[in-house]
Short mmCIF file of C-alpha atoms in Angstrom, two decimals:
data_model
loop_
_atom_site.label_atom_id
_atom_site.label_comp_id
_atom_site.label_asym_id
_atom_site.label_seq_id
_atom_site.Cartn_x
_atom_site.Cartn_y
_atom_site.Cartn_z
CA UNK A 1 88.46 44.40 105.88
CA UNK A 2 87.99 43.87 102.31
CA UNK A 3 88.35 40.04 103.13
CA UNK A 4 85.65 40.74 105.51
CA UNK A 5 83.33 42.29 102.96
CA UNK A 6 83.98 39.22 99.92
CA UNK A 7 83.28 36.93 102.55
CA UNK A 8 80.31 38.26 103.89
CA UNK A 9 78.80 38.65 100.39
CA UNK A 10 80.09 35.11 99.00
CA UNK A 11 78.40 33.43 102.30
CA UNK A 12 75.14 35.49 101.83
CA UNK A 13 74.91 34.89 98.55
CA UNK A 14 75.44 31.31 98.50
CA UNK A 15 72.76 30.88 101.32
CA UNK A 16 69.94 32.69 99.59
CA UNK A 17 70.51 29.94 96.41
CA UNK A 18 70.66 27.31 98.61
CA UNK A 19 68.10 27.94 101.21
CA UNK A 20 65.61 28.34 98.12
CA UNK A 21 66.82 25.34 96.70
CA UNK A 22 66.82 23.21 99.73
CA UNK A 23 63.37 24.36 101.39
CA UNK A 24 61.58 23.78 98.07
CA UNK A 25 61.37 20.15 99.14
CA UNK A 26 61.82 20.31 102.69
CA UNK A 27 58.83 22.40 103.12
CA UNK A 28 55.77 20.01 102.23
CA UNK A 29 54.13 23.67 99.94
CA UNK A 30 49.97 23.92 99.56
CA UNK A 31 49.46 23.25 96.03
CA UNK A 32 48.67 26.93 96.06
CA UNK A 33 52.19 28.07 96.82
CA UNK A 34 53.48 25.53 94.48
CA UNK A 35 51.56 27.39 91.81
CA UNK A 36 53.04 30.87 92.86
CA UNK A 37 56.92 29.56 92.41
CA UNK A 38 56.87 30.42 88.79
CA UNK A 39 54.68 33.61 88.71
CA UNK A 40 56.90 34.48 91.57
CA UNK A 41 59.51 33.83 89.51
CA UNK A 42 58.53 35.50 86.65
CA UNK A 43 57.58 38.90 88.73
CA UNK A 44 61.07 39.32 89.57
CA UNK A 45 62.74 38.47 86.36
CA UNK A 46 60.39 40.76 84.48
CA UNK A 47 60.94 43.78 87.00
CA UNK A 48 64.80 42.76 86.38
CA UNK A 49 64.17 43.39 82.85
CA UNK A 50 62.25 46.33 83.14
CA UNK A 51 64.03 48.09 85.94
CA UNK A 52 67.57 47.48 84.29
CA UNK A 53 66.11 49.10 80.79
CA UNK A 54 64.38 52.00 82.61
CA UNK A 55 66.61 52.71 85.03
CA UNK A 56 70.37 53.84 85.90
CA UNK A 57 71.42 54.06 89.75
CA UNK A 58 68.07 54.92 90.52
CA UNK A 59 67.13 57.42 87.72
CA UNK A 60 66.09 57.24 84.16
CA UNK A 61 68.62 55.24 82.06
CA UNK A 62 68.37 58.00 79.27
CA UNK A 63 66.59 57.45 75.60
CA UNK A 64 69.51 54.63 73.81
CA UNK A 65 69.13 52.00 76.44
CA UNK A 66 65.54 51.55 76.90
CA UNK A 67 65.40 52.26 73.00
CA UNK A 68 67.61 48.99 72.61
CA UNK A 69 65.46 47.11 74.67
CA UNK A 70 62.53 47.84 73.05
CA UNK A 71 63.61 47.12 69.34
CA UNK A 72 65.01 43.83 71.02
CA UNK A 73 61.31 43.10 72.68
CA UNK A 74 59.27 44.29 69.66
CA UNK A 75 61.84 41.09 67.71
CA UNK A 76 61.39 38.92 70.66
CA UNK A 77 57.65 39.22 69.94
CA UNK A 78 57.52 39.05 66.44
CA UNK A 79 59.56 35.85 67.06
CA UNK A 80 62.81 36.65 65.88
CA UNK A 81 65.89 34.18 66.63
CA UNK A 82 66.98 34.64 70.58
CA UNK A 83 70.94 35.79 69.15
CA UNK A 84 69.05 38.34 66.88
CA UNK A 85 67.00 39.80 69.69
CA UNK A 86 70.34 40.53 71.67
CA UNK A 87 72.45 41.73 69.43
CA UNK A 88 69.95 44.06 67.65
CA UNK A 89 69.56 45.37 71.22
CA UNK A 90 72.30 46.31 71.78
CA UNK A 91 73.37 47.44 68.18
CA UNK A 92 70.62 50.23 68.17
CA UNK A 93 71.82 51.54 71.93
CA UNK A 94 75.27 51.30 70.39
CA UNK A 95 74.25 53.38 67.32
CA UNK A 96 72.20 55.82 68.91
CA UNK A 97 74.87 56.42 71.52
CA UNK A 98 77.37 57.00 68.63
CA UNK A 99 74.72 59.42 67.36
CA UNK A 100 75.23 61.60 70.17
CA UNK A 101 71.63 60.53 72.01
CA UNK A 102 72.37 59.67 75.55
CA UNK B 1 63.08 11.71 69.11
CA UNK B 2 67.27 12.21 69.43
CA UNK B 3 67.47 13.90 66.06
CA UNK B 4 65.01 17.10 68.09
CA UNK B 5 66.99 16.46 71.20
CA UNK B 6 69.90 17.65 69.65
CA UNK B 7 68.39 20.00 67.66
CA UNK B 8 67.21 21.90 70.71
CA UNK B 9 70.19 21.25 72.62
CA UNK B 10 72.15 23.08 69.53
CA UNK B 11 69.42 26.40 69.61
CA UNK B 12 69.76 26.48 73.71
CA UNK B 13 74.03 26.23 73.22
CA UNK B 14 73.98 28.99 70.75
CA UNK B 15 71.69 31.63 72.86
CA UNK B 16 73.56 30.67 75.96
CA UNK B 17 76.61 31.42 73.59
CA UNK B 18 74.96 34.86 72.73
CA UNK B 19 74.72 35.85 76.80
CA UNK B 20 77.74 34.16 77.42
CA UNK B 21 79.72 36.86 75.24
CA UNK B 22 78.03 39.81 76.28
CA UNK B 23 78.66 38.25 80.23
CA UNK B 24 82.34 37.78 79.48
CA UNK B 25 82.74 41.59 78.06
CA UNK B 26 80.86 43.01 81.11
CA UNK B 27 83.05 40.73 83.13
CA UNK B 28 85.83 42.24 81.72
CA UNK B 29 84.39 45.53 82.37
CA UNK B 30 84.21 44.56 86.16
CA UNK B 31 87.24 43.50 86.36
CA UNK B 32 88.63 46.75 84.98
CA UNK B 33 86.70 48.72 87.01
CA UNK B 34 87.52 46.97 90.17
CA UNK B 35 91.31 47.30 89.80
CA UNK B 36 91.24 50.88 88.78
CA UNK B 37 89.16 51.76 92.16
CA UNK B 38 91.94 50.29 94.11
CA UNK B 39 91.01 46.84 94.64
CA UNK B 40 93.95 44.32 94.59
CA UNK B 41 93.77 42.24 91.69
CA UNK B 42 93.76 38.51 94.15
CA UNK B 43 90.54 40.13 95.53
CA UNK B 44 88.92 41.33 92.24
CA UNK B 45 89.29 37.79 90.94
CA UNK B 46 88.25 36.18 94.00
CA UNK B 47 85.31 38.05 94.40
CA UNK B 48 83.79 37.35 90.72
CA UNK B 49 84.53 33.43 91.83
CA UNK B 50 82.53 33.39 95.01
CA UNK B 51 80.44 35.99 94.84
CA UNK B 52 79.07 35.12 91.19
CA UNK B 53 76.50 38.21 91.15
CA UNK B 54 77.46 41.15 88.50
CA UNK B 55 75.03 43.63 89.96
CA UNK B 56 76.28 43.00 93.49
CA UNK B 57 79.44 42.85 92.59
CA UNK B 58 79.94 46.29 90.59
CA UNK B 59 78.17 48.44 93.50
CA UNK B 60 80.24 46.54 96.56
CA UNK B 61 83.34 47.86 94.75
CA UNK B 62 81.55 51.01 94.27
CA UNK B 63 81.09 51.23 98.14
CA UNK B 64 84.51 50.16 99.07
CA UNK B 65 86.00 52.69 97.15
CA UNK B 66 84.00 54.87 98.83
CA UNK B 67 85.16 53.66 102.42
CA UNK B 68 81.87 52.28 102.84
CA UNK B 69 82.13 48.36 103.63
CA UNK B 70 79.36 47.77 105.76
CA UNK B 71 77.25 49.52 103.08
CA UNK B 72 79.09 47.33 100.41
CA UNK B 73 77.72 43.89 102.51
CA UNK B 74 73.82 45.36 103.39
CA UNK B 75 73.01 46.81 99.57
CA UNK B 76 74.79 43.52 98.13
CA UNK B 77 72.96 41.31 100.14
CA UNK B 78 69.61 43.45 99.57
CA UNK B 79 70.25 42.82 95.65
CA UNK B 80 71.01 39.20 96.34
CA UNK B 81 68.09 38.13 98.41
CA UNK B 82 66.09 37.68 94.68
CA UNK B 83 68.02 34.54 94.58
CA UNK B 84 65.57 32.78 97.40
CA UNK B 85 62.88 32.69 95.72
CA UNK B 86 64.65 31.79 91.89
CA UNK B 87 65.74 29.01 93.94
CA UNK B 88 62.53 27.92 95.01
CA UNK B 89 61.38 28.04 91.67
CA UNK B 90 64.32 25.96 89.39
CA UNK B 91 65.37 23.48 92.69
CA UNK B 92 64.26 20.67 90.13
CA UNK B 93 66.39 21.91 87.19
CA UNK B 94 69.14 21.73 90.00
CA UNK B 95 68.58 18.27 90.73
CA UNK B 96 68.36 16.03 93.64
CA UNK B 97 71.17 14.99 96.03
CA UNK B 98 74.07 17.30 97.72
CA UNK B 99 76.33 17.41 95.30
CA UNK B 100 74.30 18.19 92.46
CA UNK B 101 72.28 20.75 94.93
CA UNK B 102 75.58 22.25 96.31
CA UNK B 103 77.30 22.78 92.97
CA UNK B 104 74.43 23.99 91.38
CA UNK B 105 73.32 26.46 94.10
CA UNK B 106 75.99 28.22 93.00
CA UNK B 107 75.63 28.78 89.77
CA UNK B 108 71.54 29.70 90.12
CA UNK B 109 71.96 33.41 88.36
CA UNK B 110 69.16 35.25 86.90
CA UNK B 111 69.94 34.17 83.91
CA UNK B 112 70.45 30.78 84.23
CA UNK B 113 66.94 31.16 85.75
CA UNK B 114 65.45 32.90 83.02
CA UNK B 115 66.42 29.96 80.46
CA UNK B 116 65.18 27.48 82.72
CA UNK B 117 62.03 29.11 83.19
CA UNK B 118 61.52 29.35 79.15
CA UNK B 119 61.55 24.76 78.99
CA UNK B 120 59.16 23.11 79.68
CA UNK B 121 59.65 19.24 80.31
CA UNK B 122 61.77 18.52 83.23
CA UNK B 123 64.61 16.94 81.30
CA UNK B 124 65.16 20.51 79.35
CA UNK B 125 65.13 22.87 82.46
CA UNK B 126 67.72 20.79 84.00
CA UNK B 127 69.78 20.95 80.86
CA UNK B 128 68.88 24.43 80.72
CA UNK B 129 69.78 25.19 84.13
CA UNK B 130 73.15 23.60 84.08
CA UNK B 131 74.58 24.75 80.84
CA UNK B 132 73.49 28.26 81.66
CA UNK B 133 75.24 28.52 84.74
CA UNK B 134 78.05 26.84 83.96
CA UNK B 135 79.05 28.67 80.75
CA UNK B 136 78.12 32.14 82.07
CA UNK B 137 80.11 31.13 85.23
CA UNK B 138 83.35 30.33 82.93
CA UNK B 139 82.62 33.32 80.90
CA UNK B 140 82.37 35.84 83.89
CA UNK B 141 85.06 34.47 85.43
CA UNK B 142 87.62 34.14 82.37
CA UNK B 143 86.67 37.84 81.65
CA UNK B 144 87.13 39.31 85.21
CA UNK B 145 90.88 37.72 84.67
CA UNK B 146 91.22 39.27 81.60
CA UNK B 147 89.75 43.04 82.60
CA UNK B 148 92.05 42.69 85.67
CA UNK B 149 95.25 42.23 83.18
CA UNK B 150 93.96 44.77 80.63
CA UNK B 151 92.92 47.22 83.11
CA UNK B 152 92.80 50.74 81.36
CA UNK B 153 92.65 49.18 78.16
CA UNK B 154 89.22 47.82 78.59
CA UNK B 155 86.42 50.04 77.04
CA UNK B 156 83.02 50.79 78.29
CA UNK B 157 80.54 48.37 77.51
CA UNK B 158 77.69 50.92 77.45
CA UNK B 159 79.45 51.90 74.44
CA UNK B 160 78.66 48.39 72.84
CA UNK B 161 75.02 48.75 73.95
CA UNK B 162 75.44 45.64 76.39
CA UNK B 163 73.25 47.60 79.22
CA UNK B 164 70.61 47.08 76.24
CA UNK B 165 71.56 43.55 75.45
CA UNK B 166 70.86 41.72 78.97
CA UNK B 167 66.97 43.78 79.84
CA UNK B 168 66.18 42.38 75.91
CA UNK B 169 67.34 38.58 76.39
CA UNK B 170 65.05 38.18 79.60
CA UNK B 171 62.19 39.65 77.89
CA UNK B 172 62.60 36.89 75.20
CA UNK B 173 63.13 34.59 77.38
CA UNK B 174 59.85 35.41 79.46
CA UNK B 175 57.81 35.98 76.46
CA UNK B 176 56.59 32.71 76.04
CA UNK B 177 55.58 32.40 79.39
CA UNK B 178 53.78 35.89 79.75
CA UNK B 179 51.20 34.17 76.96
CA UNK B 180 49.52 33.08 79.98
CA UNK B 181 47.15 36.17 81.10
CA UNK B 182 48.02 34.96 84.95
CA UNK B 183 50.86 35.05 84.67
CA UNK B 184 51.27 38.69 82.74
CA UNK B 185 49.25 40.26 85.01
CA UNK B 186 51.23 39.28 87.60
CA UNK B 187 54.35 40.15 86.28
CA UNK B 188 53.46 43.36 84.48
CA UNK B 189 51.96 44.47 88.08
CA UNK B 190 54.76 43.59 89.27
CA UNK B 191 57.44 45.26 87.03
CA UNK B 192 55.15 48.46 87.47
CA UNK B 193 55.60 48.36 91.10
CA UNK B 194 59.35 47.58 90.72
CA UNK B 195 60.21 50.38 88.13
CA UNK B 196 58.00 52.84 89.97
CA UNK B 197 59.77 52.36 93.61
CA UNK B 198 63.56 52.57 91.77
CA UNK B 199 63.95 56.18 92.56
CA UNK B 200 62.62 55.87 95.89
CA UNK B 201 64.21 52.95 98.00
CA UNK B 202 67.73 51.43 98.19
CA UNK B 203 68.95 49.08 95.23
CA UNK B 204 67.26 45.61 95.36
CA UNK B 205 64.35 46.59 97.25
CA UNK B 206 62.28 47.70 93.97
CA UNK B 207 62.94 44.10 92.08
CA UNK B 208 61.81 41.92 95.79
CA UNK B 209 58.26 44.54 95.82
CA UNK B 210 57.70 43.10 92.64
CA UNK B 211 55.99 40.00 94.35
CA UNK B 212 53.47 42.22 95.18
CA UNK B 213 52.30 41.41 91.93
CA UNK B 214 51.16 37.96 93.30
CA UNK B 215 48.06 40.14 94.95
CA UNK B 216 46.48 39.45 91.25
CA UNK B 217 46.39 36.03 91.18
CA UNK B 218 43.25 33.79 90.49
CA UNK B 219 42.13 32.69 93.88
CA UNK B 220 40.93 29.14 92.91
CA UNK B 221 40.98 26.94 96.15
CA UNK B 222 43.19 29.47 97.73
CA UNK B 223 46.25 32.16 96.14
CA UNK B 224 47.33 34.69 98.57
#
């Protein structure tokens, strides 16, 4: 059974990353849709990122995660090194958390 | 023209290097997790090489544990369906030919998607791509091992602020691209949408209704 489930997620998996990759040049896109791949793209990645900072199994992540994330965006956009803008991230969540904030 | 090459190749290998740390500590963390909720170790292992999909990954164990497998499969697969349209939007970082396509399917990630996505010359986004995937798929994998060995003795990685870490490194790594109004109205609709649907529909759902954002884009000579 638990073969059952790995197998059923490895072979799902694998053919969402394929098919995407493969039908991108089988399927002759509209220059239209070609110009939606990377706002598409983009959509999803940014709801990633704001979901995962926001959010915990559905409800609010709390006040150090999306605290992290935002010292680590506010670098990000003041142009700070990538390395710095993860690891001061995750440094404040890790302080406040030590702090006794949630 | 070399002398930048390399330069940029040596920026792009250190932040990969960054990630790649803070994916081998959460794939520690997995690992851990896995084999203290009853999962054989052969299986915990086996399922970080072929699954290759953290968030997946962490609630199918959740669900087994609970006696849940057909729950594990549908939420998992809900989560992973994202990866359908990523790959529409790298398949030239991945390359032509089977091989190349085959191989590199694999290792399509969000991440590995959100470095591509941040080159812009074709040459780049395929190095991008590939040293992304591969290093974060070496990292994950080499730390699932470990967690599965350590078990217990792996700490939580909220406690190191790495929940904080990965939201932050995709937001610099899409900043450059949100310059673009388009494109930041679409994806700021979209992440409103997402974030706003999380407490109300199953796992993976939110992040795929974030494509509704494509509703606000310029309709020259066609859009939506």
């Amino acid at each position: 059974m638990l073969i059952a489930v790995i197998v059923a997620l490895a072979v799902g998996t694998y053919a969402f990353r394929l098919a995407g990759v493969i039908l991108h040049d089988r399927l002759e896109l509209p220059a239209p849709l070609r110009r939606m791949l990377p706002l598409a793209a983009a959509a999803l990645l940014a709801a990633l990122a704001g979901t995962a900072a926001l959010t915990d199994s559905g409800a609010f992540a709390g006040i150090a995660r999306p605290a992290g994330v935002a010292v680590g965006a506010l670098l990000a956009w003041r142009k700070a090194p990538f390395v710095v803008v993860v690891v001061s991230a995750a440094a404040t969540a890790a302080l406040l958390r030590l702090a006794g904030v949630p | 023209m070399r002398t930048a090459e390399r330069t940029v190749d040596r920026s792009l290998a250190r932040d990969v290097g960054a990630i790649g740390l803070a994916v081998f500590a959460v794939g520690m963390s997995f690992g851990a997790i896995a084999v203290a909720a009853g999962l054989p170790a052969w299986a915990v292992i086996a399922m970080s090489i072929v699954v290759f999909a953290g968030g997946s990954q962490f609630m199918a164990v959740g669900l087994v544990a609970a006696g849940n497998p057909f729950a594990a499969v549908f939420a998992g697969l809900l989560l992973n369906a994202r990866h359908l349209p990523f790959g529409l939007a790298v398949a030239d970082a991945v390359g032509t030919g089977w091989r190349r396509r085959l191989i590199g399917s694999h290792i399509l990630i969000d991440e590995s998607v959100a470095f591509t996505m941040a080159q812009s010359d074709p040459a780049s986004r395929r190095r991008a791509y590939w040293l992304t995937g591969a290093t974060l798929f070496v990292s994950w994998n080499v730390g699932g091992v470990l967690g599965v060995m350590l078990g217990g003795a792996v700490g939580d990685t909220d406690a190191l602020g790495l929940d904080a870490a990965f939201p932050a490194g995709l937001i610099a790594l899409l900043l450059p691209s949100l310059r673009d109004p388009e494109t930041r109205n679409v994806a700021l609709a979209g992440t409103l949408v997402a974030v706003v649907t999380t407490p109300l529909l199953p796992a993976g759902l939110p992040v795929l209704l974030a494509l509704s954002g494509l509703l606000l884009m310029r309709r020259n000579g066609g859009g939506l």
